[in-house]
Amino acid sequence: DSWKGLQEPSPHPSHERKLTRRLRFAINRLAQLGFLEVHDNLLKILCEKVWLIREPGRTLESMAQQGLADDIMALLNCYSDQEPNIENPVNEYMRAVTLRAMRYLPVINSDQWSKLVQCATSTSLVDSLLASETWLYVSYKCKHLIKDEHLNAVRDALNRNPPPTNRLKKNY
């Protein structure tokens, strides 16, 4: 109800603050109880008005622990498809916390693994670092998903010009 109320224009700022406070409270409660029935609305909030959530990283980790892998991937695609913008660092931040949240997924399938490898070998330093750290974190349960093409992508990323940072080299 609070999300619906926030979508309508409000003449009173105090009413909007009240709805935002209620929405944050509900999301914090549902992080413990489960997002299953409201995950579509939560995905809309995370894609359209992420600033309504104080700690989106914690919310994403809860979504991943609850097995909402499709929503995690949809969110990653949502912020990956948007044009990078220096005035809007939200896209990079949301990609980073989404990549970090992937480590909490109970099971990672081949599509998710391929996206993780793609981000780990991208030219974005933040994406590469978070994705490679997530790769290291989940690699014990994803050994069957590692293919030669993934290792070749890492090899190419190591030989890229300009060279990757020392920390990224260590992760690779």
Coordinates of C-alpha atoms in Angstrom, one line a residue, residues 51-146:
W51 CA 16.8 5.6 -3.0
L52 CA 13.6 4.6 -1.1
I53 CA 15.6 1.8 0.4
R54 CA 18.3 2.8 2.9
E55 CA 20.5 -0.3 2.5
P56 CA 19.8 -1.9 -0.9
G57 CA 22.8 -4.3 -0.5
R58 CA 21.3 -5.9 2.6
T59 CA 17.9 -6.2 0.8
L60 CA 19.6 -7.8 -2.2
E61 CA 21.4 -10.3 0.0
S62 CA 18.1 -11.2 1.7
M63 CA 16.6 -11.7 -1.8
A64 CA 19.5 -14.0 -2.8
Q65 CA 19.3 -16.0 0.4
Q66 CA 15.5 -16.5 -0.2
G67 CA 16.4 -17.9 -3.7
L68 CA 15.0 -15.1 -5.8
A69 CA 17.7 -15.6 -8.4
D70 CA 15.6 -14.5 -11.4
D71 CA 15.0 -11.1 -9.6
I72 CA 18.7 -10.7 -8.9
M73 CA 19.6 -11.3 -12.5
A74 CA 16.8 -9.0 -13.7
L75 CA 18.2 -6.3 -11.4
L76 CA 21.7 -6.9 -12.7
N77 CA 20.5 -6.6 -16.3
C78 CA 18.4 -3.5 -15.4
Y79 CA 21.5 -1.6 -14.2
S80 CA 23.8 -3.1 -16.8
D81 CA 21.6 -2.0 -19.7
Q82 CA 21.6 1.6 -18.6
E83 CA 24.2 3.9 -20.1
P84 CA 27.1 4.7 -17.7
N85 CA 26.8 8.2 -16.4
I86 CA 29.3 10.1 -14.2
E87 CA 26.6 12.2 -12.6
N88 CA 24.6 9.0 -11.8
P89 CA 26.9 6.6 -9.8
V90 CA 23.8 4.7 -8.7
N91 CA 24.1 2.3 -11.7
E92 CA 27.6 1.2 -10.8
Y93 CA 26.8 0.9 -7.1
M94 CA 23.7 -1.2 -7.8
R95 CA 25.7 -3.5 -10.2
A96 CA 28.3 -3.9 -7.4
V97 CA 25.9 -4.8 -4.6
T98 CA 24.0 -7.1 -7.0
L99 CA 27.2 -8.9 -7.9
R100 CA 28.1 -9.2 -4.2
A101 CA 24.6 -10.5 -3.4
M102 CA 25.0 -13.3 -6.0
R103 CA 27.3 -15.1 -3.5
Y104 CA 24.3 -15.7 -1.3
L105 CA 22.3 -17.6 -3.9
P106 CA 21.7 -21.2 -2.8
V107 CA 22.3 -22.4 -6.4
I108 CA 24.0 -20.8 -9.4
N109 CA 23.0 -21.9 -12.8
S110 CA 25.0 -21.7 -16.0
D111 CA 23.4 -18.4 -17.2
Q112 CA 24.1 -16.7 -13.9
W113 CA 27.7 -18.1 -14.0
S114 CA 28.2 -16.7 -17.5
K115 CA 27.0 -13.3 -16.5
L116 CA 29.3 -13.4 -13.5
V117 CA 32.3 -14.3 -15.7
Q118 CA 31.3 -11.5 -18.2
C119 CA 31.2 -9.0 -15.3
A120 CA 34.5 -10.3 -13.9
T121 CA 36.3 -9.8 -17.2
S122 CA 34.7 -6.4 -18.1
T123 CA 36.6 -3.2 -18.4
S124 CA 34.8 -1.7 -15.4
L125 CA 37.2 -1.9 -12.4
V126 CA 34.3 -2.0 -9.8
D127 CA 32.4 -4.7 -11.7
S128 CA 35.5 -6.8 -12.3
L129 CA 36.6 -6.7 -8.6
L130 CA 33.2 -7.5 -7.2
A131 CA 32.4 -10.2 -9.8
S132 CA 35.9 -11.8 -9.4
E133 CA 35.5 -11.8 -5.6
T134 CA 32.1 -13.4 -5.9
W135 CA 33.5 -15.9 -8.4
L136 CA 36.2 -16.9 -5.8
Y137 CA 33.5 -17.1 -3.0
V138 CA 31.2 -19.4 -5.0
S139 CA 33.7 -21.4 -7.0
Y140 CA 33.7 -24.4 -4.7
K141 CA 30.0 -25.1 -5.7
C142 CA 30.4 -24.1 -9.3
K143 CA 33.3 -26.1 -10.5
H144 CA 31.1 -28.0 -13.0
L145 CA 30.2 -24.6 -14.6
I146 CA 33.8 -23.5 -15.4

